[in-house]
């Protein structure tokens, strides 16, 4: 039976605007465009296999990674919708070498960094995938944006969130005032509040890391992995190993249940694999707003000063006590993640 008292995303945002006087209509127009993009991608994901969107595009992105057709389709969908919002002056996308400067919106205030399709390797095998976004606001809108406007610390984000196309389609986001989750009601095609004020458990019993790279892990990371696998009744170890290969799915499970996700430095990826601007920063903003922690292994992710558009950082993210335990055991690689 439908819930006649469902709170839609639009209603939630306008309630927030009533509370936070500084919130303007621009914000809801940006979220409207993100929401529209997600509904379009969701429509395609749910039909994948029936329409020609599976498989490789036959091109590579700036990261030298094979682009899947849905990577490119999702990128086009979100850039189109964000450009049409009239509120976005620049989009940094995983799938684009350089920022997209939005024509006709040179004086718009907002900058969006986006991973249009996270978990590409899972598209063809029907495992959960998603979209990750990070929102910055320019103070000076008198001139057109420049590349430099993207190089702001994660602490300066005004919003961050993700859409997960899983057993249900959800939006989870923060504007710095806690974390809320919305589930897409297919019947009315509206995202409705389903997970108000999400808090990540301070302790968890799940660790997520690609142990295929174990031989390459720094010693400190090996020490923490062995700690997770050691039998110790009192602390509930060994922990459960869960790794889907989509950051979004591994992160979402750990956010709700408690746990730690690690993408450490490896020989192939000495700075880790995940990108600061549109994967690590948005997920770190969300996890901290939910009471968790996020570190590069040397410092708080949100404090990293970006210098390159697609730069990567190692990522240790999740339950407060698990991230801090990892930092303690990792010694030189791990410094405190105090906020
Ligand atoms: P993307 O599909 O946007 O390139 O991201 C994939 C990322 C992330 O989602 C996931 O956690 C990680 O790649 C998995 O990497 P490995 O396959 O090397 O473990
Ligand atoms: Mn990704
Ligand atoms: Mn991606």
mmCIF file of C-alpha atoms and ligand atoms in Angstrom:
data_model
loop_
_atom_site.group_PDB
_atom_site.id
_atom_site.type_symbol
_atom_site.label_atom_id
_atom_site.label_comp_id
_atom_site.label_asym_id
_atom_site.label_seq_id
_atom_site.Cartn_x
_atom_site.Cartn_y
_atom_site.Cartn_z
ATOM 1 C CA UNK A 1 0.000 0.000 0.000
ATOM 2 C CA UNK A 2 1.343 3.469 -0.818
ATOM 3 C CA UNK A 3 2.295 5.666 2.138
ATOM 4 C CA UNK A 4 0.154 8.807 1.882
ATOM 5 C CA UNK A 5 2.464 10.605 4.310
ATOM 6 C CA UNK A 6 5.691 10.007 2.334
ATOM 7 C CA UNK A 7 8.052 13.012 2.438
ATOM 8 C CA UNK A 8 9.454 13.533 -1.046
ATOM 9 C CA UNK A 9 12.932 14.949 -1.739
ATOM 10 C CA UNK A 10 11.388 18.212 -2.958
ATOM 11 C CA UNK A 11 9.308 18.574 0.230
ATOM 12 C CA UNK A 12 12.332 17.711 2.388
ATOM 13 C CA UNK A 13 14.527 20.319 0.652
ATOM 14 C CA UNK A 14 11.870 23.027 0.960
ATOM 15 C CA UNK A 15 11.445 22.171 4.668
ATOM 16 C CA UNK A 16 15.231 22.542 5.015
ATOM 17 C CA UNK A 17 15.084 25.906 3.218
ATOM 18 C CA UNK A 18 12.481 27.054 5.739
ATOM 19 C CA UNK A 19 14.936 26.148 8.536
ATOM 20 C CA UNK A 20 18.129 27.358 6.837
ATOM 21 C CA UNK A 21 17.224 30.815 5.557
ATOM 22 C CA UNK A 22 20.468 31.010 3.513
ATOM 23 C CA UNK A 23 19.406 28.039 1.393
ATOM 24 C CA UNK A 24 18.193 29.406 -1.908
ATOM 25 C CA UNK A 25 16.102 27.960 -4.729
ATOM 26 C CA UNK A 26 19.350 27.404 -6.623
ATOM 27 C CA UNK A 27 20.086 24.431 -4.428
ATOM 28 C CA UNK A 28 16.790 22.735 -5.134
ATOM 29 C CA UNK A 29 17.275 23.340 -8.860
ATOM 30 C CA UNK A 30 20.653 21.581 -8.668
ATOM 31 C CA UNK A 31 19.169 18.661 -6.747
ATOM 32 C CA UNK A 32 16.285 18.515 -9.211
ATOM 33 C CA UNK A 33 18.768 18.129 -12.072
ATOM 34 C CA UNK A 34 20.764 15.470 -10.205
ATOM 35 C CA UNK A 35 17.547 13.635 -9.343
ATOM 36 C CA UNK A 36 16.385 13.748 -12.966
ATOM 37 C CA UNK A 37 19.743 12.415 -14.137
ATOM 38 C CA UNK A 38 19.577 9.576 -11.641
ATOM 39 C CA UNK A 39 16.057 8.613 -12.747
ATOM 40 C CA UNK A 40 17.272 8.460 -16.365
ATOM 41 C CA UNK A 41 20.330 6.349 -15.478
ATOM 42 C CA UNK A 42 18.171 4.160 -13.241
ATOM 43 C CA UNK A 43 15.777 3.600 -16.155
ATOM 44 C CA UNK A 44 18.688 2.480 -18.375
ATOM 45 C CA UNK A 45 20.320 0.336 -15.659
ATOM 46 C CA UNK A 46 17.033 -1.506 -15.060
ATOM 47 C CA UNK A 47 16.807 -2.324 -18.792
ATOM 48 C CA UNK A 48 20.512 -3.138 -19.275
ATOM 49 C CA UNK A 49 20.699 -6.286 -21.346
ATOM 50 C CA UNK A 50 17.561 -5.354 -23.257
ATOM 51 C CA UNK A 51 19.008 -2.182 -24.788
ATOM 52 C CA UNK A 52 22.462 -1.795 -26.223
ATOM 53 C CA UNK A 53 24.209 -0.338 -23.154
ATOM 54 C CA UNK A 54 26.221 -3.294 -21.886
ATOM 55 C CA UNK A 55 29.857 -3.819 -22.717
ATOM 56 C CA UNK A 56 32.689 -1.500 -23.601
ATOM 57 C CA UNK A 57 32.394 1.788 -25.421
ATOM 58 C CA UNK A 58 35.641 1.023 -27.215
ATOM 59 C CA UNK A 59 37.331 4.102 -25.703
ATOM 60 C CA UNK A 60 39.361 4.895 -22.589
ATOM 61 C CA UNK A 61 38.984 7.791 -20.161
ATOM 62 C CA UNK A 62 41.672 10.122 -18.886
ATOM 63 C CA UNK A 63 42.546 7.509 -16.299
ATOM 64 C CA UNK A 64 43.363 5.074 -19.107
ATOM 65 C CA UNK A 65 40.426 2.936 -17.991
ATOM 66 C CA UNK A 66 38.228 1.115 -20.496
ATOM 67 C CA UNK A 67 34.947 3.086 -20.688
ATOM 68 C CA UNK A 68 31.760 1.085 -20.474
ATOM 69 C CA UNK A 69 28.866 2.277 -22.614
ATOM 70 C CA UNK A 70 26.926 3.167 -19.456
ATOM 71 C CA UNK A 71 29.874 5.253 -18.160
ATOM 72 C CA UNK A 72 29.559 7.458 -21.229
ATOM 73 C CA UNK A 73 25.739 7.507 -21.255
ATOM 74 C CA UNK A 74 25.588 8.434 -17.545
ATOM 75 C CA UNK A 75 28.225 11.133 -18.077
ATOM 76 C CA UNK A 76 26.216 12.689 -20.925
ATOM 77 C CA UNK A 77 22.955 12.492 -18.937
ATOM 78 C CA UNK A 78 24.309 14.230 -15.833
ATOM 79 C CA UNK A 79 26.286 16.900 -17.684
ATOM 80 C CA UNK A 80 23.209 17.713 -19.805
ATOM 81 C CA UNK A 81 20.876 17.972 -16.798
ATOM 82 C CA UNK A 82 23.335 19.925 -14.641
ATOM 83 C CA UNK A 83 23.950 22.360 -17.518
ATOM 84 C CA UNK A 84 20.194 22.890 -17.909
ATOM 85 C CA UNK A 85 19.790 23.791 -14.217
ATOM 86 C CA UNK A 86 21.199 27.268 -14.925
ATOM 87 C CA UNK A 87 22.951 27.128 -11.513
ATOM 88 C CA UNK A 88 26.146 25.243 -12.448
ATOM 89 C CA UNK A 89 29.134 26.996 -14.022
ATOM 90 C CA UNK A 90 31.510 24.006 -14.217
ATOM 91 C CA UNK A 91 31.381 20.197 -14.028
ATOM 92 C CA UNK A 92 34.396 17.998 -13.230
ATOM 93 C CA UNK A 93 33.655 14.453 -14.375
ATOM 94 C CA UNK A 94 35.656 11.252 -14.036
ATOM 95 C CA UNK A 95 34.913 10.689 -17.723
ATOM 96 C CA UNK A 96 36.254 14.044 -18.951
ATOM 97 C CA UNK A 97 39.961 15.017 -19.155
ATOM 98 C CA UNK A 98 39.202 18.697 -18.444
ATOM 99 C CA UNK A 99 36.368 20.475 -16.640
ATOM 100 C CA UNK A 100 33.188 21.189 -18.643
ATOM 101 C CA UNK A 101 32.571 24.964 -18.528
ATOM 102 C CA UNK A 102 28.804 25.432 -18.910
ATOM 103 C CA UNK A 103 28.005 27.869 -21.703
ATOM 104 C CA UNK A 104 25.633 30.640 -20.660
ATOM 105 C CA UNK A 105 26.192 29.910 -16.951
ATOM 106 C CA UNK A 106 29.578 31.619 -16.585
ATOM 107 C CA UNK A 107 28.260 33.589 -13.596
ATOM 108 C CA UNK A 108 26.538 30.676 -11.882
ATOM 109 C CA UNK A 109 27.787 29.925 -8.378
ATOM 110 C CA UNK A 110 27.958 26.146 -8.213
ATOM 111 C CA UNK A 111 30.667 23.654 -9.241
ATOM 112 C CA UNK A 112 29.866 19.912 -9.376
ATOM 113 C CA UNK A 113 32.453 17.105 -9.245
ATOM 114 C CA UNK A 114 30.910 13.821 -10.326
ATOM 115 C CA UNK A 115 31.598 10.121 -10.822
ATOM 116 C CA UNK A 116 28.684 9.474 -13.191
ATOM 117 C CA UNK A 117 28.899 5.702 -12.863
ATOM 118 C CA UNK A 118 30.822 4.140 -9.976
ATOM 119 C CA UNK A 119 31.505 0.411 -10.072
ATOM 120 C CA UNK A 120 31.702 0.134 -13.872
ATOM 121 C CA UNK A 121 33.213 -3.350 -13.645
ATOM 122 C CA UNK A 122 29.900 -4.484 -12.136
ATOM 123 C CA UNK A 123 27.564 -3.089 -14.828
ATOM 124 C CA UNK A 124 27.528 -6.229 -16.991
ATOM 125 C CA UNK A 125 27.153 -8.617 -14.048
ATOM 126 C CA UNK A 126 24.145 -6.923 -12.431
ATOM 127 C CA UNK A 127 25.840 -5.965 -9.157
ATOM 128 C CA UNK A 128 25.087 -2.623 -7.457
ATOM 129 C CA UNK A 129 26.534 0.502 -9.095
ATOM 130 C CA UNK A 130 25.963 4.207 -8.482
ATOM 131 C CA UNK A 131 26.682 7.896 -9.034
ATOM 132 C CA UNK A 132 28.729 10.046 -6.630
ATOM 133 C CA UNK A 133 28.602 13.873 -6.532
ATOM 134 C CA UNK A 134 30.285 16.728 -4.666
ATOM 135 C CA UNK A 135 29.036 20.355 -4.651
ATOM 136 C CA UNK A 136 31.088 23.530 -4.158
ATOM 137 C CA UNK A 137 29.843 27.143 -4.206
ATOM 138 C CA UNK A 138 31.914 30.028 -5.573
ATOM 139 C CA UNK A 139 31.919 33.281 -3.579
ATOM 140 C CA UNK A 140 32.926 35.423 -6.546
ATOM 141 C CA UNK A 141 30.603 34.953 -9.530
ATOM 142 C CA UNK A 142 31.588 38.143 -11.356
ATOM 143 C CA UNK A 143 33.894 36.250 -13.708
ATOM 144 C CA UNK A 144 33.843 32.942 -15.532
ATOM 145 C CA UNK A 145 35.192 29.980 -13.508
ATOM 146 C CA UNK A 146 38.735 28.725 -13.973
ATOM 147 C CA UNK A 147 40.402 25.364 -13.341
ATOM 148 C CA UNK A 148 41.638 26.715 -10.020
ATOM 149 C CA UNK A 149 38.072 26.951 -8.735
ATOM 150 C CA UNK A 150 38.073 23.107 -8.538
ATOM 151 C CA UNK A 151 41.100 22.877 -6.265
ATOM 152 C CA UNK A 152 39.323 23.387 -2.955
ATOM 153 C CA UNK A 153 39.631 21.210 0.122
ATOM 154 C CA UNK A 154 36.849 18.759 0.885
ATOM 155 C CA UNK A 155 36.027 20.791 3.992
ATOM 156 C CA UNK A 156 34.654 23.462 1.639
ATOM 157 C CA UNK A 157 31.986 21.229 0.072
ATOM 158 C CA UNK A 158 28.444 22.590 0.531
ATOM 159 C CA UNK A 159 26.866 19.218 -0.276
ATOM 160 C CA UNK A 160 27.807 15.654 -1.231
ATOM 161 C CA UNK A 161 25.845 12.527 -1.997
ATOM 162 C CA UNK A 162 25.390 9.387 -3.999
ATOM 163 C CA UNK A 163 22.688 7.493 -5.891
ATOM 164 C CA UNK A 164 22.908 3.717 -5.587
ATOM 165 C CA UNK A 165 21.200 1.580 -8.248
ATOM 166 C CA UNK A 166 20.842 -1.576 -6.156
ATOM 167 C CA UNK A 167 18.001 -3.813 -4.995
ATOM 168 C CA UNK A 168 16.278 -0.458 -4.599
ATOM 169 C CA UNK A 169 17.399 2.927 -5.934
ATOM 170 C CA UNK A 170 18.446 5.342 -3.200
ATOM 171 C CA UNK A 171 19.834 8.817 -2.729
ATOM 172 C CA UNK A 172 22.008 9.477 0.341
ATOM 173 C CA UNK A 173 23.290 13.035 0.861
ATOM 174 C CA UNK A 174 24.446 15.686 3.301
ATOM 175 C CA UNK A 175 24.586 19.483 3.248
ATOM 176 C CA UNK A 176 26.598 19.561 6.476
ATOM 177 C CA UNK A 177 23.619 19.069 8.748
ATOM 178 C CA UNK A 178 23.531 15.274 9.084
ATOM 179 C CA UNK A 179 22.922 12.531 6.503
ATOM 180 C CA UNK A 180 19.533 11.482 5.100
ATOM 181 C CA UNK A 181 18.531 8.623 2.781
ATOM 182 C CA UNK A 182 15.712 8.592 0.222
ATOM 183 C CA UNK A 183 14.317 5.590 -1.646
ATOM 184 C CA UNK A 184 12.851 5.867 -5.151
ATOM 185 C CA UNK A 185 9.170 4.942 -5.134
ATOM 186 C CA UNK A 186 8.824 3.548 -8.666
ATOM 187 C CA UNK A 187 5.056 3.947 -8.571
ATOM 188 C CA UNK A 188 5.202 7.742 -8.294
ATOM 189 C CA UNK A 189 8.828 8.185 -9.498
ATOM 190 C CA UNK A 190 9.683 10.223 -6.406
ATOM 191 C CA UNK A 191 12.589 9.835 -3.962
ATOM 192 C CA UNK A 192 10.927 9.557 -0.524
ATOM 193 C CA UNK A 193 12.637 9.947 2.872
ATOM 194 C CA UNK A 194 13.331 6.399 4.115
ATOM 195 C CA UNK A 195 16.510 6.685 6.241
ATOM 196 C CA UNK A 196 16.365 9.928 8.288
ATOM 197 C CA UNK A 197 19.501 11.069 10.171
ATOM 198 C CA UNK A 198 21.793 8.163 9.289
ATOM 199 C CA UNK A 199 24.557 7.504 11.846
ATOM 200 C CA UNK A 200 27.359 4.992 11.181
ATOM 201 C CA UNK A 201 27.942 2.657 14.179
ATOM 202 C CA UNK A 202 31.186 3.662 15.957
ATOM 203 C CA UNK A 203 32.256 0.003 15.883
ATOM 204 C CA UNK A 204 31.767 -2.503 13.100
ATOM 205 C CA UNK A 205 32.477 -6.110 12.245
ATOM 206 C CA UNK A 206 33.062 -5.748 8.481
ATOM 207 C CA UNK A 207 36.266 -4.955 6.619
ATOM 208 C CA UNK A 208 36.296 -4.233 2.901
ATOM 209 C CA UNK A 209 39.576 -4.423 0.971
ATOM 210 C CA UNK A 210 40.710 -6.108 -2.249
ATOM 211 C CA UNK A 211 42.999 -8.752 -0.750
ATOM 212 C CA UNK A 212 44.050 -9.733 -4.250
ATOM 213 C CA UNK A 213 46.564 -6.907 -3.851
ATOM 214 C CA UNK A 214 47.737 -8.167 -0.420
ATOM 215 C CA UNK A 215 51.316 -8.760 -1.581
ATOM 216 C CA UNK A 216 51.566 -5.049 -2.484
ATOM 217 C CA UNK A 217 50.036 -3.636 0.700
ATOM 218 C CA UNK A 218 52.247 -1.470 2.942
ATOM 219 C CA UNK A 219 53.274 -3.395 6.086
ATOM 220 C CA UNK A 220 50.931 -1.359 8.289
ATOM 221 C CA UNK A 221 47.935 -2.297 6.136
ATOM 222 C CA UNK A 222 48.893 -5.983 6.283
ATOM 223 C CA UNK A 223 49.083 -5.658 10.081
ATOM 224 C CA UNK A 224 45.543 -4.262 10.200
ATOM 225 C CA UNK A 225 44.176 -6.916 7.814
ATOM 226 C CA UNK A 226 45.722 -9.663 9.989
ATOM 227 C CA UNK A 227 44.171 -7.971 13.053
ATOM 228 C CA UNK A 228 40.723 -8.155 11.383
ATOM 229 C CA UNK A 229 41.236 -11.868 10.618
ATOM 230 C CA UNK A 230 42.573 -12.898 14.046
ATOM 231 C CA UNK A 231 40.228 -14.892 16.320
ATOM 232 C CA UNK A 232 39.378 -12.926 19.424
ATOM 233 C CA UNK A 233 35.977 -13.653 21.000
ATOM 234 C CA UNK A 234 35.930 -10.546 23.168
ATOM 235 C CA UNK A 235 36.265 -8.111 20.287
ATOM 236 C CA UNK A 236 34.081 -10.187 17.966
ATOM 237 C CA UNK A 237 36.923 -11.033 15.599
ATOM 238 C CA UNK A 238 37.480 -12.327 13.006
ATOM 239 C CA UNK A 239 35.462 -9.626 11.244
ATOM 240 C CA UNK A 240 33.496 -10.428 8.102
ATOM 241 C CA UNK A 241 35.190 -9.732 4.766
ATOM 242 C CA UNK A 242 32.843 -8.024 2.299
ATOM 243 C CA UNK A 243 34.070 -6.488 -0.984
ATOM 244 C CA UNK A 244 31.762 -5.892 -3.930
ATOM 245 C CA UNK A 245 34.124 -3.874 -6.130
ATOM 246 C CA UNK A 246 31.780 -0.872 -6.208
ATOM 247 C CA UNK A 247 32.897 1.772 -3.717
ATOM 248 C CA UNK A 248 29.324 2.983 -3.497
ATOM 249 C CA UNK A 249 27.910 -0.433 -2.521
ATOM 250 C CA UNK A 250 30.689 -1.288 -0.059
ATOM 251 C CA UNK A 251 30.450 2.186 1.487
ATOM 252 C CA UNK A 252 26.625 2.130 1.750
ATOM 253 C CA UNK A 253 26.584 -1.260 3.510
ATOM 254 C CA UNK A 254 29.267 -0.137 5.981
ATOM 255 C CA UNK A 255 27.484 3.194 6.575
ATOM 256 C CA UNK A 256 24.327 1.369 7.662
ATOM 257 C CA UNK A 257 25.895 -1.636 9.447
ATOM 258 C CA UNK A 258 29.311 -0.348 10.559
ATOM 259 C CA UNK A 259 32.610 -1.315 8.979
ATOM 260 C CA UNK A 260 35.751 -0.052 7.282
ATOM 261 C CA UNK A 261 36.542 0.255 3.568
ATOM 262 C CA UNK A 262 40.186 0.489 2.547
ATOM 263 C CA UNK A 263 41.775 1.227 -0.817
ATOM 264 C CA UNK A 264 45.455 1.405 0.164
ATOM 265 C CA UNK A 265 48.541 2.296 -1.879
ATOM 266 C CA UNK A 266 49.594 -0.649 -4.095
ATOM 267 C CA UNK A 267 52.454 -1.075 -6.555
ATOM 268 C CA UNK A 268 50.069 -0.436 -9.478
ATOM 269 C CA UNK A 269 48.396 2.499 -7.695
ATOM 270 C CA UNK A 270 50.970 4.082 -5.320
ATOM 271 C CA UNK A 271 48.399 6.737 -4.308
ATOM 272 C CA UNK A 272 45.518 4.273 -4.146
ATOM 273 C CA UNK A 273 42.964 3.970 -6.965
ATOM 274 C CA UNK A 274 40.146 6.243 -5.822
ATOM 275 C CA UNK A 275 39.912 9.836 -6.978
ATOM 276 C CA UNK A 276 39.888 12.679 -4.443
ATOM 277 C CA UNK A 277 37.483 15.148 -6.053
ATOM 278 C CA UNK A 278 34.561 12.878 -6.961
ATOM 279 C CA UNK A 279 34.957 9.716 -4.867
ATOM 280 C CA UNK A 280 37.006 10.281 -1.679
ATOM 281 C CA UNK A 281 35.887 13.832 -0.788
ATOM 282 C CA UNK A 282 32.120 13.307 -1.133
ATOM 283 C CA UNK A 283 32.187 9.958 0.694
ATOM 284 C CA UNK A 284 34.357 11.492 3.440
ATOM 285 C CA UNK A 285 31.955 14.419 3.931
ATOM 286 C CA UNK A 286 29.071 11.964 4.256
ATOM 287 C CA UNK A 287 30.863 9.591 6.640
ATOM 288 C CA UNK A 288 32.011 12.404 8.955
ATOM 289 C CA UNK A 289 28.509 13.874 9.010
ATOM 290 C CA UNK A 290 27.293 10.390 10.026
ATOM 291 C CA UNK A 291 29.868 10.222 12.870
ATOM 292 C CA UNK A 292 32.540 8.202 11.034
ATOM 293 C CA UNK A 293 36.123 8.936 9.995
ATOM 294 C CA UNK A 294 38.050 9.102 6.742
ATOM 295 C CA UNK A 295 41.809 9.214 6.323
ATOM 296 C CA UNK A 296 44.414 8.907 3.570
ATOM 297 C CA UNK A 297 46.469 6.968 6.116
ATOM 298 C CA UNK A 298 48.451 10.133 6.747
ATOM 299 C CA UNK A 299 45.785 12.806 7.163
ATOM 300 C CA UNK A 300 42.055 13.554 7.188
ATOM 301 C CA UNK A 301 40.866 13.238 3.568
ATOM 302 C CA UNK A 302 38.847 16.450 3.764
ATOM 303 C CA UNK A 303 42.014 18.414 4.599
ATOM 304 C CA UNK A 304 43.914 17.334 1.459
ATOM 305 C CA UNK A 305 44.684 20.343 -0.778
ATOM 306 C CA UNK A 306 43.881 19.176 -4.353
ATOM 307 C CA UNK A 307 46.518 19.940 -6.998
ATOM 308 C CA UNK A 308 45.300 17.851 -9.924
ATOM 309 C CA UNK A 309 41.798 17.210 -11.291
ATOM 310 C CA UNK A 310 41.948 13.397 -11.209
ATOM 311 C CA UNK A 311 44.408 12.926 -8.391
ATOM 312 C CA UNK A 312 44.111 9.784 -6.303
ATOM 313 C CA UNK A 313 44.521 9.333 -2.552
ATOM 314 C CA UNK A 314 44.556 6.192 -0.406
ATOM 315 C CA UNK A 315 41.246 5.790 1.439
ATOM 316 C CA UNK A 316 40.525 4.401 4.917
ATOM 317 C CA UNK A 317 36.856 5.205 5.578
ATOM 318 C CA UNK A 318 34.104 4.030 7.911
ATOM 319 C CA UNK A 319 33.326 3.453 11.589
ATOM 320 C CA UNK A 320 35.207 5.863 13.863
ATOM 321 C CA UNK A 321 36.805 3.225 16.117
ATOM 322 C CA UNK A 322 37.759 0.933 13.211
ATOM 323 C CA UNK A 323 39.495 3.716 11.255
ATOM 324 C CA UNK A 324 41.294 4.869 14.397
ATOM 325 C CA UNK A 325 42.346 1.278 15.199
ATOM 326 C CA UNK A 326 43.718 0.949 11.663
ATOM 327 C CA UNK A 327 45.659 4.215 12.071
ATOM 328 C CA UNK A 328 47.062 3.020 15.423
ATOM 329 C CA UNK A 329 48.175 -0.355 14.032
ATOM 330 C CA UNK A 330 49.618 1.181 10.877
ATOM 331 C CA UNK A 331 52.069 3.308 12.811
ATOM 332 C CA UNK A 332 53.977 5.514 10.365
ATOM 333 C CA UNK A 333 51.350 5.220 7.636
ATOM 334 C CA UNK A 334 48.549 6.102 9.949
ATOM 335 C CA UNK A 335 48.151 9.456 11.642
ATOM 336 C CA UNK A 336 45.233 10.477 13.780
ATOM 337 C CA UNK A 337 42.097 11.358 11.884
ATOM 338 C CA UNK A 338 40.906 13.777 14.534
ATOM 339 C CA UNK A 339 38.401 16.255 13.191
HETATM 340 P P1 LIG B 1 34.768 3.479 -11.266
HETATM 341 O O1 LIG B 1 33.877 2.413 -11.787
HETATM 342 O O2 LIG B 1 34.066 4.808 -11.119
HETATM 343 O O3 LIG B 1 36.063 3.573 -12.011
HETATM 344 O O4 LIG B 1 35.139 3.096 -9.762
HETATM 345 C C1 LIG B 1 35.568 1.809 -9.500
HETATM 346 C C2 LIG B 1 36.299 1.813 -8.192
HETATM 347 C C3 LIG B 1 35.398 1.678 -6.982
HETATM 348 O O5 LIG B 1 34.043 1.726 -7.271
HETATM 349 C C4 LIG B 1 35.751 0.328 -6.407
HETATM 350 O O6 LIG B 1 35.771 0.352 -5.011
HETATM 351 C C5 LIG B 1 37.135 0.086 -6.955
HETATM 352 O O7 LIG B 1 37.177 0.718 -8.223
HETATM 353 C C6 LIG B 1 37.425 -1.381 -7.115
HETATM 354 O O8 LIG B 1 38.779 -1.439 -7.551
HETATM 355 P P2 LIG B 1 39.503 -2.862 -7.651
HETATM 356 O O9 LIG B 1 38.744 -3.618 -8.690
HETATM 357 O O10 LIG B 1 40.909 -2.521 -8.034
HETATM 358 O O11 LIG B 1 39.417 -3.492 -6.290
HETATM 359 MN MN1 LIG B 2 34.178 5.363 -9.115
HETATM 360 MN MN1 LIG B 3 33.127 5.892 -12.597
#
